[in-house]
Short mmCIF file of C-alpha atoms in Angstrom, two decimals:
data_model
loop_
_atom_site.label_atom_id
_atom_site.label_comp_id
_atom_site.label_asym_id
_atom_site.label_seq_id
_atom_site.Cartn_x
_atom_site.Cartn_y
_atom_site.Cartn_z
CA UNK U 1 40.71 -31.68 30.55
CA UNK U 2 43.97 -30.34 29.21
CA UNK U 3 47.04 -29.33 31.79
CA UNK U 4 49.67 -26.85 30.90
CA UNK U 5 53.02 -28.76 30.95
CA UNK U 6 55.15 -26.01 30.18
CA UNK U 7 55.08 -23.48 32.83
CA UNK U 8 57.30 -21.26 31.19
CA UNK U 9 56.91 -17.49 31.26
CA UNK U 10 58.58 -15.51 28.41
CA UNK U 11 60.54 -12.53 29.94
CA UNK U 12 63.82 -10.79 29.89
CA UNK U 13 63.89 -10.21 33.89
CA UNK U 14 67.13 -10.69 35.57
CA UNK U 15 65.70 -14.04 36.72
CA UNK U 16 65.07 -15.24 32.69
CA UNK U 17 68.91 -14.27 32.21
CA UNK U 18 70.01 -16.04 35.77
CA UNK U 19 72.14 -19.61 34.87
CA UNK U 20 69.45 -22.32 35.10
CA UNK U 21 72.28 -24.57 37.73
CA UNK U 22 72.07 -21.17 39.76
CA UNK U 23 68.37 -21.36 39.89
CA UNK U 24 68.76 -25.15 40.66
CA UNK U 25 71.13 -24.54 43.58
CA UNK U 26 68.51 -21.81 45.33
CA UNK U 27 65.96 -24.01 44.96
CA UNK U 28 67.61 -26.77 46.48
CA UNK U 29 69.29 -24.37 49.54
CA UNK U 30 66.00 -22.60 50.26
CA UNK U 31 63.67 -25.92 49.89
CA UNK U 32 66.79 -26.96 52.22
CA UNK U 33 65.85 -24.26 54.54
CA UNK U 34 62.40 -23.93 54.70
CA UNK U 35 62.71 -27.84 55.82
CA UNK U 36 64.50 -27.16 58.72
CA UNK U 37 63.07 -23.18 60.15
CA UNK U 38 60.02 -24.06 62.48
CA UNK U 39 59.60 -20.35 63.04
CA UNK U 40 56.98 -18.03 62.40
CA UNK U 41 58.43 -14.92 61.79
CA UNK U 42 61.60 -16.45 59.39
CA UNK U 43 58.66 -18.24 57.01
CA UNK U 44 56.53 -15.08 57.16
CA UNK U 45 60.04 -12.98 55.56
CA UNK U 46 60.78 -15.77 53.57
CA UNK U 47 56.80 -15.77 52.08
CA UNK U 48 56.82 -12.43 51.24
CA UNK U 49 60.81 -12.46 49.98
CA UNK U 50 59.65 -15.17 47.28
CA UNK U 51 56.28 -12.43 46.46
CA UNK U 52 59.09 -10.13 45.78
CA UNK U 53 60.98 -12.08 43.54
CA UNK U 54 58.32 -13.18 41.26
CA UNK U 55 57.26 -9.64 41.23
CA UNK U 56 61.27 -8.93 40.41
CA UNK U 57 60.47 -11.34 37.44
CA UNK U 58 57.53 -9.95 35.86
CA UNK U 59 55.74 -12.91 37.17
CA UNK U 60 52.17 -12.23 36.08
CA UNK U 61 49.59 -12.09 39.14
CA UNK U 62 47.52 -14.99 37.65
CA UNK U 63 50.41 -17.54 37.87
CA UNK U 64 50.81 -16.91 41.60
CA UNK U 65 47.09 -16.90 42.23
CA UNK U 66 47.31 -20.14 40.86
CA UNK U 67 49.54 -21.41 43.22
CA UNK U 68 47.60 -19.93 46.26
CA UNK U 69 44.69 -21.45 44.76
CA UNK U 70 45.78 -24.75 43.99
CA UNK U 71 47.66 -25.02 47.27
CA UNK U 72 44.75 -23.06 49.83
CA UNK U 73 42.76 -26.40 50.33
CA UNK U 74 45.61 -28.20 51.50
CA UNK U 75 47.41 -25.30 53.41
CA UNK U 76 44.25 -24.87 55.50
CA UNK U 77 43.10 -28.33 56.22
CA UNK U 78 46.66 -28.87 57.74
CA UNK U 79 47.03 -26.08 59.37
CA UNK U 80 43.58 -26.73 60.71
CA UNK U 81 44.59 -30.70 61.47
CA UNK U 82 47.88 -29.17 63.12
CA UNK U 83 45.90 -27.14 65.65
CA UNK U 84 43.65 -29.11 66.53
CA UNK U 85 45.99 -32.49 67.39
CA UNK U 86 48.98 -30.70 68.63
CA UNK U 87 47.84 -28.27 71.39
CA UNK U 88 50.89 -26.70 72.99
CA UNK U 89 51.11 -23.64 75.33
CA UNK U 90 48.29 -20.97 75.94
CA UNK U 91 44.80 -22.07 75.79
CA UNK U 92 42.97 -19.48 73.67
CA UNK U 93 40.15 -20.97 73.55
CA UNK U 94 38.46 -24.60 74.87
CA UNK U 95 35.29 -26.12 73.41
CA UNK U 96 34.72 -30.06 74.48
CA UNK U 97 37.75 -31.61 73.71
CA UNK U 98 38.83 -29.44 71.15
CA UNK U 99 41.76 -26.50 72.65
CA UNK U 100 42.66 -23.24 70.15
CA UNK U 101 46.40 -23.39 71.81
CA UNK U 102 48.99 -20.34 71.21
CA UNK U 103 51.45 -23.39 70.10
CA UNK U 104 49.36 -25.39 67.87
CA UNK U 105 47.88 -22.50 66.09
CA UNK U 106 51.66 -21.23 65.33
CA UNK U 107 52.73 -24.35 64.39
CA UNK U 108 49.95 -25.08 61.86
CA UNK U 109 50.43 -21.47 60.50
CA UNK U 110 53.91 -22.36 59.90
CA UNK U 111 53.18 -25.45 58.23
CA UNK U 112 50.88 -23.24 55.79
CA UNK U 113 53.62 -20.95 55.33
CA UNK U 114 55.64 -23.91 54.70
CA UNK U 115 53.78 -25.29 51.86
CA UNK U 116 53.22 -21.97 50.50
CA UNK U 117 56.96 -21.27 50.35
CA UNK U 118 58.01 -24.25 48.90
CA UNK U 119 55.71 -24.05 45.89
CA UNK U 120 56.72 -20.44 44.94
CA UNK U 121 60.58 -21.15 45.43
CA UNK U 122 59.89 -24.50 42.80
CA UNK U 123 57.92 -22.30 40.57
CA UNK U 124 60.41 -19.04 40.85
CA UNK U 125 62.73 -21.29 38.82
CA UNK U 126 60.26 -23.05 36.74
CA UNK U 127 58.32 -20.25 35.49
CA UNK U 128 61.34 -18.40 34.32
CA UNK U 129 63.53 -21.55 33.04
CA UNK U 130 63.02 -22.75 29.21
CA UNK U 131 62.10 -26.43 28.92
CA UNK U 132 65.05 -27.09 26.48
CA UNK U 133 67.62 -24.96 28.95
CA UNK U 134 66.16 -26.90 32.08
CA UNK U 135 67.05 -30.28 30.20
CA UNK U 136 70.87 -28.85 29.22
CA UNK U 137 71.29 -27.78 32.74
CA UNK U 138 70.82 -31.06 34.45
CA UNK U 139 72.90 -32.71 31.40
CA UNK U 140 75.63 -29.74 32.40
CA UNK U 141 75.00 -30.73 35.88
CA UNK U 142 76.35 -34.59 35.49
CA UNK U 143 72.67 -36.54 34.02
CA UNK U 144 73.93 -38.54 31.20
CA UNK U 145 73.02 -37.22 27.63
CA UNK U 146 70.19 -39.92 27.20
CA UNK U 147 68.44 -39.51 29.99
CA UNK U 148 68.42 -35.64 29.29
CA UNK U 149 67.32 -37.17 25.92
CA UNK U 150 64.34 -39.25 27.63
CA UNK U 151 63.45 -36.13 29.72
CA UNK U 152 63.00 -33.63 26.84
CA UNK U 153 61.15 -36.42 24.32
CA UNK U 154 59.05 -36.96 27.44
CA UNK U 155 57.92 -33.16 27.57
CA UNK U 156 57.52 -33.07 24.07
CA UNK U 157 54.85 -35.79 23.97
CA UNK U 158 52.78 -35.28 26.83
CA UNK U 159 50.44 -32.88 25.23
CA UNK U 160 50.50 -35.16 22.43
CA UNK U 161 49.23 -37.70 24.51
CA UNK U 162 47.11 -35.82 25.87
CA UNK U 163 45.21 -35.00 22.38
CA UNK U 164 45.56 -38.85 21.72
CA UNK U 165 43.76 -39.24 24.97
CA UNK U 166 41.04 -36.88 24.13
CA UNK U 167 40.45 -38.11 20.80
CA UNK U 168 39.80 -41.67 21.86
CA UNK U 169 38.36 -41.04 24.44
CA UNK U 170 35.50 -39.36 22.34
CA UNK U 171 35.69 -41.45 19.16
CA UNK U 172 34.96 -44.05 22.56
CA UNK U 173 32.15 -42.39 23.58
CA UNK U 174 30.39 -41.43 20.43
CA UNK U 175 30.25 -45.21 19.24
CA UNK U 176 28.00 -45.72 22.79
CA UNK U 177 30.72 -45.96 25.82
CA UNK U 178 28.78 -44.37 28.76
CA UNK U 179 31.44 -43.07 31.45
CA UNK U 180 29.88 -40.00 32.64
CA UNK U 181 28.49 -40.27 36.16
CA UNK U 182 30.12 -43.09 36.89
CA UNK U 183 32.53 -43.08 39.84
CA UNK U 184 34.85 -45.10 41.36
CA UNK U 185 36.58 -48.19 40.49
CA UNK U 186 33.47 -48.77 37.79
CA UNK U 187 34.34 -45.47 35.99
CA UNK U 188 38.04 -46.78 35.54
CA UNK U 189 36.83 -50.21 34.51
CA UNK U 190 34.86 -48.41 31.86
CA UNK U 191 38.13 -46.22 30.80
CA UNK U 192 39.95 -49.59 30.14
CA UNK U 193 39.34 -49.32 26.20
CA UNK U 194 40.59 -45.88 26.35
CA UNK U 195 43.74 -46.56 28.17
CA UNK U 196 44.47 -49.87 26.16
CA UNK U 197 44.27 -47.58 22.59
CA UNK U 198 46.17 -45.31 23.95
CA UNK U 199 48.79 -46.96 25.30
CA UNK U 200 49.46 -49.31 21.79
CA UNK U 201 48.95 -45.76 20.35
CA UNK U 202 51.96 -44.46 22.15
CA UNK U 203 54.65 -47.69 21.54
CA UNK U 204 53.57 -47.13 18.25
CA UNK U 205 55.16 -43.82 17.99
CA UNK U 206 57.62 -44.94 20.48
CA UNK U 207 59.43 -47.34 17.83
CA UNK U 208 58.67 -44.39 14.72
CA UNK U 209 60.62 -41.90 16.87
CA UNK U 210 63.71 -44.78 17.38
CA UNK U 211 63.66 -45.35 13.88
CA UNK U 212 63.62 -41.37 13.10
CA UNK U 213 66.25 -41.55 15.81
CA UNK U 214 68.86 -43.93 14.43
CA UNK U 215 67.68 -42.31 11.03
CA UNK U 216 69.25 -39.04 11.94
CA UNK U 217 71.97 -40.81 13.36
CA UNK U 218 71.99 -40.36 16.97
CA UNK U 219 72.55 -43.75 18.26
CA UNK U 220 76.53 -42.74 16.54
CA UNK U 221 78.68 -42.77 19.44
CA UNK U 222 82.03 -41.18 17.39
CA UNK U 223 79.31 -37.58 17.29
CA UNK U 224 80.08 -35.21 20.04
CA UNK U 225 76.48 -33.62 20.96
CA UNK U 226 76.41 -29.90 20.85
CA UNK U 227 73.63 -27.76 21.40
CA UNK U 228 72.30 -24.20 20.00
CA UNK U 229 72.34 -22.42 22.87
CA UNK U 230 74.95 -23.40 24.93
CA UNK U 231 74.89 -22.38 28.32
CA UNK U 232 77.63 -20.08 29.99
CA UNK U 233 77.94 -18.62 33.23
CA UNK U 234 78.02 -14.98 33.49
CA UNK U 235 80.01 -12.91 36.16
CA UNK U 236 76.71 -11.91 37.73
CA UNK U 237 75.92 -15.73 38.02
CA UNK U 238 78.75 -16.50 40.06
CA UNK U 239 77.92 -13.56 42.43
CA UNK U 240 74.48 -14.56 42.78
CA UNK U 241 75.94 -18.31 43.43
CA UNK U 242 78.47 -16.79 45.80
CA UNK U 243 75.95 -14.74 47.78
CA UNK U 244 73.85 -17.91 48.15
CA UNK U 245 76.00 -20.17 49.32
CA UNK U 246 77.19 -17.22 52.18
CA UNK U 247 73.42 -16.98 53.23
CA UNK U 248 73.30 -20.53 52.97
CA UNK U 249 76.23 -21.42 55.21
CA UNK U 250 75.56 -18.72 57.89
CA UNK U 251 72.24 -19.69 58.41
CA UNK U 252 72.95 -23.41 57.99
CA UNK U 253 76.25 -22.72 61.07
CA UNK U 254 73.07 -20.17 63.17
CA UNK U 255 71.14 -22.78 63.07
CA UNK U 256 72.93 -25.61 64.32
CA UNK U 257 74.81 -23.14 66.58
CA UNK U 258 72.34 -21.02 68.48
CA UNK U 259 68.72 -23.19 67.42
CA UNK U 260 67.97 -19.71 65.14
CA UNK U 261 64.83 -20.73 63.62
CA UNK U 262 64.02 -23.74 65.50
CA UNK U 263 61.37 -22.19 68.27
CA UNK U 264 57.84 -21.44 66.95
CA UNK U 265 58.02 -18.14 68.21
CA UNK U 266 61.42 -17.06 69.43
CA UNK U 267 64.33 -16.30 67.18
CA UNK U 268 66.68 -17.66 69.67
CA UNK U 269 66.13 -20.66 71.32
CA UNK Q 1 71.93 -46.95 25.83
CA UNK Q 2 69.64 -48.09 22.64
CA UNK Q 3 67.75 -45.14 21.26
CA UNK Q 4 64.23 -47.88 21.47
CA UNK Q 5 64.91 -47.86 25.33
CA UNK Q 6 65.34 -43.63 25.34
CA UNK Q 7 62.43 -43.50 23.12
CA UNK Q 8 60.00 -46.12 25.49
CA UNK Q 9 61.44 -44.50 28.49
CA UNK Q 10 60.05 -41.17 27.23
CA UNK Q 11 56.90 -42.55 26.02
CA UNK Q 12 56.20 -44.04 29.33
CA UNK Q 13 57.21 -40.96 31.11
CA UNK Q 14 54.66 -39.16 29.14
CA UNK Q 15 51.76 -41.60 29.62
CA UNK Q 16 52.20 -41.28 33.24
CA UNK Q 17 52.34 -37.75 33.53
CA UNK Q 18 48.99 -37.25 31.37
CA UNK Q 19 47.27 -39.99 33.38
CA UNK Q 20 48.06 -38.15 36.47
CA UNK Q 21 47.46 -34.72 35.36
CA UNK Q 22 44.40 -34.89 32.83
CA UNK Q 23 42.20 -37.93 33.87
CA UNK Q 24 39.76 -36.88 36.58
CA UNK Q 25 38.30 -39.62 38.38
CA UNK Q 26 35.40 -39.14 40.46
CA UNK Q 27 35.26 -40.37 43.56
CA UNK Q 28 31.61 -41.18 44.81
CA UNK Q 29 32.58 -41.03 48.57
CA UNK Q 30 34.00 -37.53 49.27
CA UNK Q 31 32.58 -35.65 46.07
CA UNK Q 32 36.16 -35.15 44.93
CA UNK Q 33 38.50 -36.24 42.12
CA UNK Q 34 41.37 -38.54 42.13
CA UNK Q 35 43.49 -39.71 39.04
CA UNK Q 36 44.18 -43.44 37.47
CA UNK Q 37 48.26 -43.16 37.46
CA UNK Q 38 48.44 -46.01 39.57
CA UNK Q 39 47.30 -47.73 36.85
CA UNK Q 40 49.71 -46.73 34.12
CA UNK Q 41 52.66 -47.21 36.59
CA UNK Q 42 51.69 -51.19 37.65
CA UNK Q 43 51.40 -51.54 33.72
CA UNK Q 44 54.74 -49.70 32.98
CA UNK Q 45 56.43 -51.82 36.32
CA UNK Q 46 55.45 -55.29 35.02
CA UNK Q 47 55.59 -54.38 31.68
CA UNK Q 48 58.96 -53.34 31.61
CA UNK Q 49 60.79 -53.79 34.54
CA UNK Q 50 62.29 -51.60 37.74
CA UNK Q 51 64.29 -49.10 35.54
CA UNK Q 52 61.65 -47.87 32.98
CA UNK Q 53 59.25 -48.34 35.47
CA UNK Q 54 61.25 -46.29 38.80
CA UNK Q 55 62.04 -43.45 36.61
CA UNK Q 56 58.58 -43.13 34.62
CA UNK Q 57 56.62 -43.28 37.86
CA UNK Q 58 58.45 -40.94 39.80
CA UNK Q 59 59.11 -38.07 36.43
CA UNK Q 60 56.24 -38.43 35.27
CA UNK Q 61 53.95 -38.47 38.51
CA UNK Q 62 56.56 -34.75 39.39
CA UNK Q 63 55.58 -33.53 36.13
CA UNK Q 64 52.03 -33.61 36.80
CA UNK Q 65 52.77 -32.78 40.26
CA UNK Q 66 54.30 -29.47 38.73
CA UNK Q 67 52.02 -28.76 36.06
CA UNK Q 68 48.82 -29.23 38.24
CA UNK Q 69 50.33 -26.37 41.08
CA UNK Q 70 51.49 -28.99 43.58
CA UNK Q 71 55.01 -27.80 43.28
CA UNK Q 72 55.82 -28.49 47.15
CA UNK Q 73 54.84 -31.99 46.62
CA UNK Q 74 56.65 -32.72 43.68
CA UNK Q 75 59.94 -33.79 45.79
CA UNK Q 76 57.69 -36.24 47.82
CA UNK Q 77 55.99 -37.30 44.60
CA UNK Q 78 59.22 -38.21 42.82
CA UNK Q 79 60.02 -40.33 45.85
CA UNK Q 80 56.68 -42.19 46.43
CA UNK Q 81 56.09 -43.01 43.22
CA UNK Q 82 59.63 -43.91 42.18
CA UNK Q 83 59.96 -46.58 45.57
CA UNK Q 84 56.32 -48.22 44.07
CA UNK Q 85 57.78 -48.14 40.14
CA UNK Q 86 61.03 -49.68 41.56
CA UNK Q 87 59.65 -52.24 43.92
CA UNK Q 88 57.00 -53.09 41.79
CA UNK Q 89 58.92 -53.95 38.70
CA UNK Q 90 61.67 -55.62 41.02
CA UNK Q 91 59.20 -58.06 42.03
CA UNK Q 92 56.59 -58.23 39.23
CA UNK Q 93 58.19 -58.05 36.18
CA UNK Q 94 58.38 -61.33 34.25
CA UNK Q 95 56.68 -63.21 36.84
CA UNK Q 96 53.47 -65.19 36.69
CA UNK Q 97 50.32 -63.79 37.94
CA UNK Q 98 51.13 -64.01 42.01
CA UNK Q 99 54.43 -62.58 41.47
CA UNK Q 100 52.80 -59.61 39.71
CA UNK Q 101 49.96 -59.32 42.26
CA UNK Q 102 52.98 -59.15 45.16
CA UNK Q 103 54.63 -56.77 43.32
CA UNK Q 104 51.06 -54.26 43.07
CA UNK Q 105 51.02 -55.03 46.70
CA UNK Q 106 54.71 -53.96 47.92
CA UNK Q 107 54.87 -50.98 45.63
CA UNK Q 108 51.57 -49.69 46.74
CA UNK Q 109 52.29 -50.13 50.24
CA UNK Q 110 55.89 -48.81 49.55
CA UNK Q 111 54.13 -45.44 47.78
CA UNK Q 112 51.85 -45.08 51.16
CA UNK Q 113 54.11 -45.30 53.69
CA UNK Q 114 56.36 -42.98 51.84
CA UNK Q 115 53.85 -40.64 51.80
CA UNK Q 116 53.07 -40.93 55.29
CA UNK Q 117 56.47 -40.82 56.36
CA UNK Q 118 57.82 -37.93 54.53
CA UNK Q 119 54.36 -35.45 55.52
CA UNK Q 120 54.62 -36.79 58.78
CA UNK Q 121 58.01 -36.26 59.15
CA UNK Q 122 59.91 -34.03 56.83
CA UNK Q 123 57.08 -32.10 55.53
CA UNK Q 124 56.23 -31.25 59.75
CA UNK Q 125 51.97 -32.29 59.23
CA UNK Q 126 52.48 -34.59 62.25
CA UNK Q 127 50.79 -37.87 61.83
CA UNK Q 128 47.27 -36.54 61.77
CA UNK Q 129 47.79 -34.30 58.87
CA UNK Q 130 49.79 -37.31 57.13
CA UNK Q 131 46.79 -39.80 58.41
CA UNK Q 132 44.15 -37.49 56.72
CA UNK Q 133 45.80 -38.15 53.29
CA UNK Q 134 46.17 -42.38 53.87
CA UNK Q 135 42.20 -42.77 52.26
CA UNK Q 136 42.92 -41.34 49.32
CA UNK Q 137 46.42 -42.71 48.46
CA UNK Q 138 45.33 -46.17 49.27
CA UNK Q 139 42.23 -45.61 46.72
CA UNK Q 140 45.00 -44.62 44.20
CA UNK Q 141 46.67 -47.94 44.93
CA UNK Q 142 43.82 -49.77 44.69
CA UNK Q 143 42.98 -48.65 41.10
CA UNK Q 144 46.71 -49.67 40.41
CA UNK Q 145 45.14 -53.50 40.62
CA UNK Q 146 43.65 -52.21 36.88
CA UNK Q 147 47.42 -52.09 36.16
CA UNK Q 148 47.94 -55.46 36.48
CA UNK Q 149 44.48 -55.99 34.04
CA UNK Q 150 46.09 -53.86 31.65
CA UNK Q 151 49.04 -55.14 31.19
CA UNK Q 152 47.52 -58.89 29.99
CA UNK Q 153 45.01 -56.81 27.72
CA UNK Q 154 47.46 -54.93 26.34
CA UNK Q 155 49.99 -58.16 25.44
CA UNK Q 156 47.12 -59.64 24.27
CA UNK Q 157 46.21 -56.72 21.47
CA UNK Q 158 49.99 -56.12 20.92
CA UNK Q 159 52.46 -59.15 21.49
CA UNK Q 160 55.21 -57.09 20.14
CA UNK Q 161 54.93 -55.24 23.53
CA UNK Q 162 57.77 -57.87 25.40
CA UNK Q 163 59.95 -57.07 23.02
CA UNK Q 164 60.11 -53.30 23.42
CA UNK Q 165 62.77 -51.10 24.70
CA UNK Q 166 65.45 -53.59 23.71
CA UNK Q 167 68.07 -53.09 20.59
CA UNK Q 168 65.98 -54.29 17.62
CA UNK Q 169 67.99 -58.02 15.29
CA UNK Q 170 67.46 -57.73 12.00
CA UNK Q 171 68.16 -60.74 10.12
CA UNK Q 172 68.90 -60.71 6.19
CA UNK Q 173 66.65 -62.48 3.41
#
């Protein structure tokens, strides 16, 4: 089983060309946000808002069904879990001890929308954001050069370690080890061979890469790092950061002001 | 920072993040699938201590996070498994086998009630919806006890392993 670490999505939307630190800042003020709204109506805009921005970015359908699909499980069962344990205002309906309540039902639908939300506002910037510009951005942002070094060799050699994985794990298995259909802890107690080659596999080319490394000379500290690609701001990025720290702060001062967004239902509390 | 601690820092990072996001383990209970990177983070923890350990727990448990679709988690994630990296390093690394078995302990605990605690809380499922994921996290602790295994099997097969991520003497002959 092989995962898909780079969720990039090659485009020229106005999203692709958006500063990655912009992208970083809505994602932080929205995730901010959707934290904080309890209301129905507000996640329901916000829901479809984040549909139309994907769409905006040439997003293809299949990468948002695979959101919805990864995420439906979850986004029912607590919704479902929310409903039934928190019963609040109008009974709907009354079986036993279980009570289909006007409140719960809108809270757990907001928790749904919640979840939902969150995901496609992470992914909005993910799926449009370059690996390589996500590490410069957080190096931009203050993250010392190494660790923006330790974050981009660590996305480099994930799906090499996940073909090193593979391939012991079936070199394993064709010289007699028996994992499948076993379950549990006796499944992982079987996997220990795997993990153990695996693991000296990987400090091996953890010390090759340090030597390559210091080779190259990076461990020099009179070198000033510079990149290809550097990143700049554009005019339009300091709109867009303008425009989002406005919506930001007036719904951040409604909020704590006049409780817009806190009732279930009501835009005003 | 020596480039052999950038280099193990990323390794780990990466073994993490595939043994979260690409090893399916069945669990015979519910009929569902959990993963084993409990296991790799103990190992990383005691292995290497609360830095490598904090940092390749929580990035690479949000990569996979990420990758698999989970993005709303991925904050949470970051946190949980960063407090269990962190505590368990703090208090297992470079101990003897009690100190290590403490330090399993703590972190896992640490990782569960962060869970619990942020769903319950910031997340809004109340503490039913939170309670309805304790099971599973505590089985993913539990498997972290293999951790702890793998980390004597592995400096057994490869000594040179306690001397990793440090800035390499070389002595002339």
């Amino acid at each position: 089983m092989s995962v898909a670490v780079d969720l990039f999505i090659p485009g020229r939307s106005w999203l692709h060309q958006t500063d990655p630190r912009v992208k970083l800042l809505f994602v932080t003020v929205l995730l901010i946000l959707l934290i904080l709204f309890k209301n129905l109506w507000i996640m329901a805009v916000i829901l479809l808002a984040l549909h139309l921005l994907h769409w905006s970015a040439q997003t293809p359908f299949k990468k948002i069904w695979f959101i919805w699909k990864t995420l439906l499980p979850v986004g029912i069962l607590m919704m479902l879990l929310r409903t039934i344990f928190y019963p609040a205002g109008e009974v709907l309906f009354s079986f036993g001890i279980f009570r289909l309540t006007t409140g719960g039902l809108t809270e757990g639908m907001v928790l749904a929308l919640r979840i939902f939300s969150m995901a496609l506002t992470v992914f909005a910037w993910l799926y449009t954001t370059t690996q390589s510009d996500l590490v410069q951005s957080l190096v931009r942002l203050g993250i010392p050069h190494a660790w923006g070094m330790v974050l981009a060799l660590a996305l480099r050699y994930i799906p090499t370690f996940q073909w090193t994985y593979t391939l012991i794990s079936e070199a394993q298995q064709a010289r007699g080890l028996d994992i499948q259909g076993r379950k549990g802890f006796q499944r992982v107690w079987l996997m220990m061979p795997i993990f153990i080659a695996m693991i000296i596999s990987a400090f091996r080319a953890s010390n090759q890469l340090a030597m390559a490394l210091e080779a190259r000379g990076y461990s020099s500290q009179r070198s000033k790092r510079t990149t290809l690609h550097p990143l700049s701001f554009r005019p339009a990025d300091y709109l867009i950061t303008a425009i989002l720290l406005l919506i930001f702060g007036t719904l951040l001062f409604l909020y704590f002001w006049s409780g817009f967004g806190s009732h279930p239902i009501l835009l005003l509390s | 920072m020596p480039v052999q601690r950038i280099t193990l820092t990323a390794v780990c990072i990466a073994i993490v993040a595939v043994l979260v996001s690409s090893v399916p383990v069945p669990i015979a209970a519910t009929g569902g699938f959990t993963h084993p990177g409990a296991i790799a983070e103990i190992f990383i923890a005691l292995a290497f201590g609360p830095v490598v350990g904090g940092i390749a727990a929580a990035v690479g448990a949000a990569i996979a996070d990420l990758a698999l679709g989970y993005g709303s988690f991925a904050p949470l994630t970051f946190l949980a498994h960063g407090c269990l990296g962190v505590l368990s390093g703090y208090i297992g690394w470079k101990k003897g086998i009690t100190g290590m078995v403490i330090g399993w302990i703590v972190g896992g605990l640490a990782l569960v009630a962060v869970y619990f605690m942020g769903e319950a809380t910031v997340y809004g499922f109340g503490v039913a919806g939170a309670a309805a994921e304790l099971p599973i996290n505590l089985f993913q602790v539990g498997l972290g006890f293999f951790g702890l295994l793998l980390y004597q099997l592995v400096k057994r097969a490869y000594p040179q392993i306690d001397q990793l991520g440090g800035s390499p003497t070389y002595q002339e002959r």
